[in-house]
PDB file of C-alpha atoms in Angstrom:
ATOM      1  CA  ASP A   1       0.000   0.000   0.000  1.00 54.00           C
ATOM      2  CA  THR A   2       1.672   3.196  -1.196  1.00 64.00           C
ATOM      3  CA  GLU A   3      -1.067   5.531  -0.066  1.00 90.00           C
ATOM      4  CA  VAL A   4      -0.774   8.820   1.747  1.00 95.00           C
ATOM      5  CA  THR A   5      -4.116  10.272   2.786  1.00 96.00           C
ATOM      6  CA  GLN A   6      -4.884  13.898   3.476  1.00 97.00           C
ATOM      7  CA  THR A   7      -7.939  15.505   5.030  1.00 97.00           C
ATOM      8  CA  PRO A   8      -9.815  17.618   4.315  1.00 97.00           C
ATOM      9  CA  LYS A   9      -9.732  17.707   0.513  1.00 95.00           C
ATOM     10  CA  HIS A  10     -10.875  21.322   0.478  1.00 96.00           C
ATOM     11  CA  LEU A  11     -10.793  23.989   3.164  1.00 96.00           C
ATOM     12  CA  VAL A  12     -12.064  27.549   3.134  1.00 96.00           C
ATOM     13  CA  MET A  13     -11.100  29.675   6.104  1.00 93.00           C
ATOM     14  CA  GLY A  14     -11.155  33.274   7.144  1.00 90.00           C
ATOM     15  CA  MET A  15      -8.059  35.135   8.201  1.00 89.00           C
ATOM     16  CA  THR A  16      -8.985  34.875  11.888  1.00 89.00           C
ATOM     17  CA  ASN A  17      -9.783  31.171  11.894  1.00 90.00           C
ATOM     18  CA  LYS A  18      -7.772  28.300  13.298  1.00 95.00           C
ATOM     19  CA  LYS A  19      -7.819  25.062  11.342  1.00 96.00           C
ATOM     20  CA  SER A  20      -5.677  21.951  10.906  1.00 97.00           C
ATOM     21  CA  LEU A  21      -4.654  19.790   7.975  1.00 98.00           C
ATOM     22  CA  LYS A  22      -4.092  16.109   8.556  1.00 98.00           C
ATOM     23  CA  CYS A  23      -1.852  13.615   6.767  1.00 98.00           C
ATOM     24  CA  GLU A  24      -1.588   9.892   7.396  1.00 97.00           C
ATOM     25  CA  GLN A  25       0.498   7.048   6.009  1.00 96.00           C
ATOM     26  CA  HIS A  26       0.665   3.386   6.968  1.00 89.00           C
ATOM     27  CA  MET A  27       3.718   2.380   4.961  1.00 91.00           C
ATOM     28  CA  GLY A  28       6.089   2.458   7.918  1.00 90.00           C
ATOM     29  CA  HIS A  29       7.837   5.500   6.500  1.00 91.00           C
ATOM     30  CA  ARG A  30       9.892   7.483   8.974  1.00 90.00           C
ATOM     31  CA  ALA A  31      10.206  10.791   7.105  1.00 90.00           C
ATOM     32  CA  MET A  32       7.252  13.062   6.383  1.00 92.00           C
ATOM     33  CA  TYR A  33       7.103  16.350   4.520  1.00 93.00           C
ATOM     34  CA  TRP A  34       4.823  19.331   3.984  1.00 95.00           C
ATOM     35  CA  TYR A  35       4.953  21.148   0.654  1.00 95.00           C
ATOM     36  CA  LYS A  36       3.023  24.174  -0.601  1.00 96.00           C
ATOM     37  CA  GLN A  37       2.090  24.370  -4.274  1.00 96.00           C
ATOM     38  CA  LYS A  38       0.678  27.302  -6.188  1.00 95.00           C
ATOM     39  CA  ALA A  39      -1.156  26.698  -9.464  1.00 91.00           C
ATOM     40  CA  LYS A  40       1.085  25.532 -12.331  1.00 88.00           C
ATOM     41  CA  LYS A  41       4.179  25.859 -10.101  1.00 93.00           C
ATOM     42  CA  PRO A  42       6.414  23.230  -8.513  1.00 95.00           C
ATOM     43  CA  PRO A  43       5.889  22.263  -4.884  1.00 94.00           C
ATOM     44  CA  GLU A  44       7.906  24.239  -2.357  1.00 93.00           C
ATOM     45  CA  LEU A  45       9.197  22.537   0.745  1.00 92.00           C
ATOM     46  CA  MET A  46       7.867  23.784   4.082  1.00 94.00           C
ATOM     47  CA  PHE A  47       8.816  21.240   6.736  1.00 93.00           C
ATOM     48  CA  VAL A  48      10.565  17.887   7.089  1.00 90.00           C
ATOM     49  CA  TYR A  49      10.109  15.457   9.955  1.00 92.00           C
ATOM     50  CA  SER A  50      12.488  12.559  10.399  1.00 89.00           C
ATOM     51  CA  TYR A  51      11.701   9.977  13.063  1.00 90.00           C
ATOM     52  CA  GLU A  52       9.033  12.317  14.442  1.00 92.00           C
ATOM     53  CA  LYS A  53      11.501  15.142  14.954  1.00 92.00           C
ATOM     54  CA  LEU A  54      11.432  18.371  12.974  1.00 91.00           C
ATOM     55  CA  SER A  55      14.589  18.388  10.888  1.00 85.00           C
ATOM     56  CA  ILE A  56      13.903  21.145   8.368  1.00 81.00           C
ATOM     57  CA  ASN A  57      11.863  24.344   8.602  1.00 85.00           C
ATOM     58  CA  GLU A  58      12.229  26.315   5.393  1.00 83.00           C
ATOM     59  CA  SER A  59      11.737  29.709   7.062  1.00 87.00           C
ATOM     60  CA  VAL A  60       7.987  29.220   7.104  1.00 93.00           C
ATOM     61  CA  PRO A  61       5.953  31.931   8.892  1.00 94.00           C
ATOM     62  CA  SER A  62       4.823  31.039  12.393  1.00 93.00           C
ATOM     63  CA  ARG A  63       1.180  31.089  11.328  1.00 95.00           C
ATOM     64  CA  PHE A  64       1.948  27.576  10.044  1.00 97.00           C
ATOM     65  CA  SER A  65       2.711  25.141  12.855  1.00 96.00           C
ATOM     66  CA  PRO A  66       3.575  21.510  12.095  1.00 97.00           C
ATOM     67  CA  GLU A  67       3.105  18.607  14.447  1.00 97.00           C
ATOM     68  CA  CYS A  68       4.062  14.947  14.208  1.00 96.00           C
ATOM     69  CA  PRO A  69       2.187  13.060  16.966  1.00 94.00           C
ATOM     70  CA  ASN A  70       3.476   9.663  15.840  1.00 92.00           C
ATOM     71  CA  SER A  71       5.269   8.020  12.956  1.00 89.00           C
ATOM     72  CA  SER A  72       2.092   7.674  10.880  1.00 94.00           C
ATOM     73  CA  LEU A  73       0.544  11.069  11.379  1.00 97.00           C
ATOM     74  CA  LEU A  74       1.468  14.613  10.403  1.00 97.00           C
ATOM     75  CA  ASN A  75      -0.576  17.715  11.104  1.00 98.00           C
ATOM     76  CA  LEU A  76      -0.305  21.296   9.942  1.00 98.00           C
ATOM     77  CA  HIS A  77      -1.983  23.810  12.212  1.00 97.00           C
ATOM     78  CA  LEU A  78      -3.092  27.041  10.588  1.00 96.00           C
ATOM     79  CA  HIS A  79      -3.791  30.343  12.317  1.00 94.00           C
ATOM     80  CA  ALA A  80      -4.254  33.914  11.122  1.00 93.00           C
ATOM     81  CA  LEU A  81      -3.481  33.062   7.519  1.00 94.00           C
ATOM     82  CA  GLN A  82      -3.283  35.562   4.687  1.00 95.00           C
ATOM     83  CA  PRO A  83      -5.033  35.335   1.301  1.00 95.00           C
ATOM     84  CA  GLU A  84      -1.648  34.668  -0.333  1.00 95.00           C
ATOM     85  CA  ASP A  85      -1.468  31.430   1.665  1.00 96.00           C
ATOM     86  CA  SER A  86      -4.191  29.998  -0.554  1.00 97.00           C
ATOM     87  CA  ALA A  87      -2.625  27.005  -2.294  1.00 97.00           C
ATOM     88  CA  LEU A  88      -2.554  23.226  -2.538  1.00 96.00           C
ATOM     89  CA  TYR A  89      -0.843  21.753   0.519  1.00 97.00           C
ATOM     90  CA  LEU A  90       0.813  18.438  -0.142  1.00 96.00           C
ATOM     91  CA  CYS A  91       2.031  15.883   2.342  1.00 96.00           C
ATOM     92  CA  ALA A  92       4.617  13.275   1.415  1.00 94.00           C
ATOM     93  CA  SER A  93       6.480  10.454   3.109  1.00 93.00           C
ATOM     94  CA  SER A  94       9.606   8.394   2.457  1.00 90.00           C
ATOM     95  CA  GLN A  95      11.112   5.304   3.993  1.00 86.00           C
ATOM     96  CA  ASP A  96      13.712   4.995   6.698  1.00 69.00           C
ATOM     97  CA  GLY A  97      13.955   8.669   7.480  1.00 61.00           C
ATOM     98  CA  VAL A  98      15.535  11.147   5.135  1.00 61.00           C
ATOM     99  CA  GLY A  99      17.765   9.916   2.351  1.00 67.00           C
ATOM    100  CA  TYR A 100      17.808   9.349  -1.379  1.00 72.00           C
ATOM    101  CA  TYR A 101      14.397   7.726  -1.375  1.00 83.00           C
ATOM    102  CA  GLU A 102      11.378   8.468  -3.490  1.00 88.00           C
ATOM    103  CA  GLN A 103       8.671  10.384  -1.737  1.00 91.00           C
ATOM    104  CA  TYR A 104       5.034   9.367  -1.929  1.00 93.00           C
ATOM    105  CA  PHE A 105       2.569  12.207  -2.045  1.00 95.00           C
ATOM    106  CA  GLY A 106      -0.975  12.549  -0.835  1.00 95.00           C
ATOM    107  CA  PRO A 107      -3.678  14.126  -3.006  1.00 94.00           C
ATOM    108  CA  GLY A 108      -3.370  17.429  -1.197  1.00 96.00           C
ATOM    109  CA  THR A 109      -5.658  19.857   0.602  1.00 97.00           C
ATOM    110  CA  ARG A 110      -6.875  22.788  -1.481  1.00 96.00           C
ATOM    111  CA  LEU A 111      -6.845  25.751   0.916  1.00 97.00           C
ATOM    112  CA  THR A 112      -8.628  29.020   0.233  1.00 96.00           C
ATOM    113  CA  VAL A 113      -8.141  31.916   2.648  1.00 96.00           C
ATOM    114  CA  THR A 114     -10.811  34.602   2.434  1.00 93.00           C
TER     115      THR A 114
ATOM    116  CA  ALA B   1      23.308  25.270  -5.641  1.00 69.00           C
ATOM    117  CA  GLN B   2      21.805  21.922  -6.548  1.00 79.00           C
ATOM    118  CA  SER B   3      19.095  22.328  -9.132  1.00 90.00           C
ATOM    119  CA  VAL B   4      17.324  20.958 -12.171  1.00 94.00           C
ATOM    120  CA  ALA B   5      16.046  22.842 -15.171  1.00 96.00           C
ATOM    121  CA  GLN B   6      13.178  21.984 -17.481  1.00 97.00           C
ATOM    122  CA  PRO B   7      13.630  24.142 -20.575  1.00 97.00           C
ATOM    123  CA  GLU B   8      10.154  23.583 -22.048  1.00 97.00           C
ATOM    124  CA  ASP B   9       6.975  24.952 -20.528  1.00 97.00           C
ATOM    125  CA  GLN B  10       4.871  22.744 -22.789  1.00 97.00           C
ATOM    126  CA  VAL B  11       5.396  19.739 -25.026  1.00 98.00           C
ATOM    127  CA  ASN B  12       2.813  18.734 -27.595  1.00 98.00           C
ATOM    128  CA  VAL B  13       2.810  15.284 -29.181  1.00 98.00           C
ATOM    129  CA  ALA B  14       0.341  13.224 -31.169  1.00 98.00           C
ATOM    130  CA  GLU B  15      -0.977  10.004 -29.687  1.00 98.00           C
ATOM    131  CA  GLY B  16       1.155   7.042 -30.695  1.00 97.00           C
ATOM    132  CA  ASN B  17       4.266   9.135 -31.274  1.00 98.00           C
ATOM    133  CA  PRO B  18       7.312   8.990 -28.995  1.00 97.00           C
ATOM    134  CA  LEU B  19       7.579  11.695 -26.377  1.00 97.00           C
ATOM    135  CA  THR B  20      10.519  13.341 -24.641  1.00 98.00           C
ATOM    136  CA  VAL B  21      10.385  15.740 -21.713  1.00 98.00           C
ATOM    137  CA  LYS B  22      13.730  17.377 -21.064  1.00 98.00           C
ATOM    138  CA  CYS B  23      15.583  17.910 -17.808  1.00 98.00           C
ATOM    139  CA  THR B  24      19.109  19.071 -17.118  1.00 97.00           C
ATOM    140  CA  TYR B  25      20.779  19.152 -13.752  1.00 94.00           C
ATOM    141  CA  SER B  26      23.413  21.161 -11.959  1.00 92.00           C
ATOM    142  CA  VAL B  27      24.725  19.473  -8.837  1.00 85.00           C
ATOM    143  CA  SER B  28      28.029  19.010  -7.146  1.00 81.00           C
ATOM    144  CA  GLY B  29      28.769  15.405  -6.421  1.00 79.00           C
ATOM    145  CA  ASN B  30      26.526  12.546  -7.449  1.00 81.00           C
ATOM    146  CA  PRO B  31      23.072  13.519  -8.688  1.00 85.00           C
ATOM    147  CA  TYR B  32      20.012  11.734  -7.362  1.00 89.00           C
ATOM    148  CA  LEU B  33      17.297  12.445  -9.898  1.00 94.00           C
ATOM    149  CA  PHE B  34      13.567  11.827  -9.986  1.00 96.00           C
ATOM    150  CA  TRP B  35      10.583  12.270 -12.273  1.00 97.00           C
ATOM    151  CA  TYR B  36       7.086  12.903 -10.959  1.00 97.00           C
ATOM    152  CA  VAL B  37       3.784  13.399 -12.760  1.00 97.00           C
ATOM    153  CA  GLN B  38       0.835  15.463 -11.574  1.00 96.00           C
ATOM    154  CA  TYR B  39      -2.644  15.108 -13.014  1.00 92.00           C
ATOM    155  CA  PRO B  40      -5.075  18.026 -12.593  1.00 86.00           C
ATOM    156  CA  ASN B  41      -6.135  18.634  -8.981  1.00 78.00           C
ATOM    157  CA  ARG B  42      -4.094  15.659  -7.793  1.00 82.00           C
ATOM    158  CA  GLY B  43      -0.937  15.043  -5.820  1.00 86.00           C
ATOM    159  CA  LEU B  44       2.331  14.032  -7.408  1.00 93.00           C
ATOM    160  CA  GLN B  45       2.979  10.465  -8.503  1.00 94.00           C
ATOM    161  CA  PHE B  46       6.469   8.997  -8.534  1.00 94.00           C
ATOM    162  CA  LEU B  47       7.527   7.732 -11.981  1.00 96.00           C
ATOM    163  CA  LEU B  48      11.182   6.768 -11.676  1.00 96.00           C
ATOM    164  CA  LYS B  49      14.526   7.641 -10.167  1.00 94.00           C
ATOM    165  CA  TYR B  50      18.236   7.489 -10.910  1.00 93.00           C
ATOM    166  CA  ILE B  51      20.536   6.875  -7.985  1.00 87.00           C
ATOM    167  CA  THR B  52      23.352   4.827  -9.482  1.00 82.00           C
ATOM    168  CA  GLY B  53      23.865   1.988 -11.932  1.00 83.00           C
ATOM    169  CA  ASP B  54      22.371   1.675 -15.405  1.00 88.00           C
ATOM    170  CA  ASN B  55      21.953   4.950 -17.252  1.00 91.00           C
ATOM    171  CA  LEU B  56      18.583   3.838 -18.654  1.00 95.00           C
ATOM    172  CA  VAL B  57      15.988   3.756 -15.914  1.00 95.00           C
ATOM    173  CA  LYS B  58      12.583   2.183 -16.433  1.00 96.00           C
ATOM    174  CA  GLY B  59       9.606   3.399 -14.460  1.00 95.00           C
ATOM    175  CA  SER B  60       5.858   3.314 -14.128  1.00 92.00           C
ATOM    176  CA  TYR B  61       3.313   3.496 -16.981  1.00 93.00           C
ATOM    177  CA  GLY B  62       5.899   2.674 -19.671  1.00 95.00           C
ATOM    178  CA  PHE B  63       8.089   5.697 -18.981  1.00 97.00           C
ATOM    179  CA  GLU B  64      11.864   5.586 -18.964  1.00 97.00           C
ATOM    180  CA  ALA B  65      14.630   8.107 -18.522  1.00 97.00           C
ATOM    181  CA  GLU B  66      18.206   8.256 -19.662  1.00 95.00           C
ATOM    182  CA  PHE B  67      20.894   9.618 -17.393  1.00 95.00           C
ATOM    183  CA  ASN B  68      23.630  11.313 -19.404  1.00 95.00           C
ATOM    184  CA  LYS B  69      26.537  12.492 -17.300  1.00 92.00           C
ATOM    185  CA  SER B  70      28.414  14.253 -20.102  1.00 93.00           C
ATOM    186  CA  GLN B  71      25.357  16.304 -21.038  1.00 94.00           C
ATOM    187  CA  THR B  72      24.103  16.583 -17.428  1.00 94.00           C
ATOM    188  CA  SER B  73      20.688  15.507 -18.598  1.00 96.00           C
ATOM    189  CA  PHE B  74      17.943  13.194 -17.414  1.00 97.00           C
ATOM    190  CA  HIS B  75      15.288  13.273 -20.118  1.00 98.00           C
ATOM    191  CA  LEU B  76      11.999  11.439 -19.672  1.00 98.00           C
ATOM    192  CA  LYS B  77      10.843   9.303 -22.596  1.00 98.00           C
ATOM    193  CA  LYS B  78       8.042   7.059 -23.709  1.00 98.00           C
ATOM    194  CA  PRO B  79       7.979   5.176 -27.019  1.00 97.00           C
ATOM    195  CA  SER B  80       4.275   5.685 -27.704  1.00 97.00           C
ATOM    196  CA  ALA B  81       2.288   8.490 -26.064  1.00 97.00           C
ATOM    197  CA  LEU B  82      -1.273   8.108 -24.822  1.00 97.00           C
ATOM    198  CA  VAL B  83      -3.860  10.855 -24.453  1.00 96.00           C
ATOM    199  CA  SER B  84      -4.015   9.889 -20.779  1.00 95.00           C
ATOM    200  CA  ASP B  85      -0.338  10.863 -20.418  1.00 96.00           C
ATOM    201  CA  SER B  86      -1.367  14.515 -20.656  1.00 97.00           C
ATOM    202  CA  ALA B  87      -0.299  16.017 -17.326  1.00 96.00           C
ATOM    203  CA  LEU B  88       2.308  18.187 -15.624  1.00 97.00           C
ATOM    204  CA  TYR B  89       5.736  16.563 -15.315  1.00 98.00           C
ATOM    205  CA  PHE B  90       8.354  17.541 -12.754  1.00 98.00           C
ATOM    206  CA  CYS B  91      12.009  16.644 -12.697  1.00 97.00           C
ATOM    207  CA  ALA B  92      13.574  16.820  -9.237  1.00 95.00           C
ATOM    208  CA  VAL B  93      16.860  16.344  -7.450  1.00 92.00           C
ATOM    209  CA  ILE B  94      17.457  15.288  -3.881  1.00 85.00           C
ATOM    210  CA  THR B  95      20.380  16.904  -2.164  1.00 72.00           C
ATOM    211  CA  ARG B  96      21.940  16.257   1.154  1.00 70.00           C
ATOM    212  CA  ASN B  97      22.312  19.995   1.718  1.00 69.00           C
ATOM    213  CA  SER B  98      18.550  20.462   1.587  1.00 67.00           C
ATOM    214  CA  GLY B  99      17.906  17.787   4.175  1.00 68.00           C
ATOM    215  CA  TYR B 100      17.138  15.251   1.453  1.00 75.00           C
ATOM    216  CA  ALA B 101      14.070  17.174   0.350  1.00 79.00           C
ATOM    217  CA  LEU B 102      13.085  17.278  -3.296  1.00 87.00           C
ATOM    218  CA  ASN B 103      14.131  20.330  -5.288  1.00 90.00           C
ATOM    219  CA  PHE B 104      11.814  20.502  -8.295  1.00 94.00           C
ATOM    220  CA  GLY B 105      12.178  21.956 -11.759  1.00 96.00           C
ATOM    221  CA  LYS B 106       9.478  24.380 -12.888  1.00 97.00           C
ATOM    222  CA  GLY B 107       7.486  21.629 -14.579  1.00 97.00           C
ATOM    223  CA  THR B 108       6.585  20.791 -18.168  1.00 98.00           C
ATOM    224  CA  SER B 109       3.013  20.475 -19.312  1.00 97.00           C
ATOM    225  CA  LEU B 110       2.574  17.553 -21.696  1.00 97.00           C
ATOM    226  CA  LEU B 111      -0.365  17.578 -24.078  1.00 97.00           C
ATOM    227  CA  VAL B 112      -1.042  14.445 -26.112  1.00 97.00           C
ATOM    228  CA  THR B 113      -3.598  14.964 -28.858  1.00 97.00           C
ATOM    229  CA  PRO B 114      -5.682  12.184 -30.436  1.00 95.00           C
TER     230      PRO B 114
END
């Protein structure tokens, strides 16, 4: 099973709201990633977790807060977002922590900030 | 900086004809190269990777890619295109310096016409 699931599929939130995105994988992968993708552009890395520890934060604003409660689950907590944060948020995972492994992506959450 | 470049924004090919989507890389040390495909409103799907070994790499859905060290290229190919191959294709490189996260090219939109 090479599936990464993400919920919700779509999310509309106001600039004062607090919401969370959820990502789950049951492949035993030990590295998980959050990417942000604007339309027709490549994904941009936000965060990397390796063995449930945050290993990379690509200078992401503090209104995005990642959390890795266990090896199968990755959350992205959202607060006080801006309209320019509207994008497709992709979660990915790879085996055995970080390394030269292919990453498997979820279908994404389409976020609209109003 | 470790990067890949996709020189074509769009590639058009007739169904049944061979297709090539170009990618060149600029890395210090050994390159670890990947191809992903993204269908509309979907996450990215892994197609193939080059880590070491044979220069011709075979992947999913009949795609293959040729690693050419002298030309620093990693072009994606398929002998006979299908209309269903129409999608956005990303070349990517993994680098140790970036915490083993994927660094994507800008993407190439492939349109296969009947």
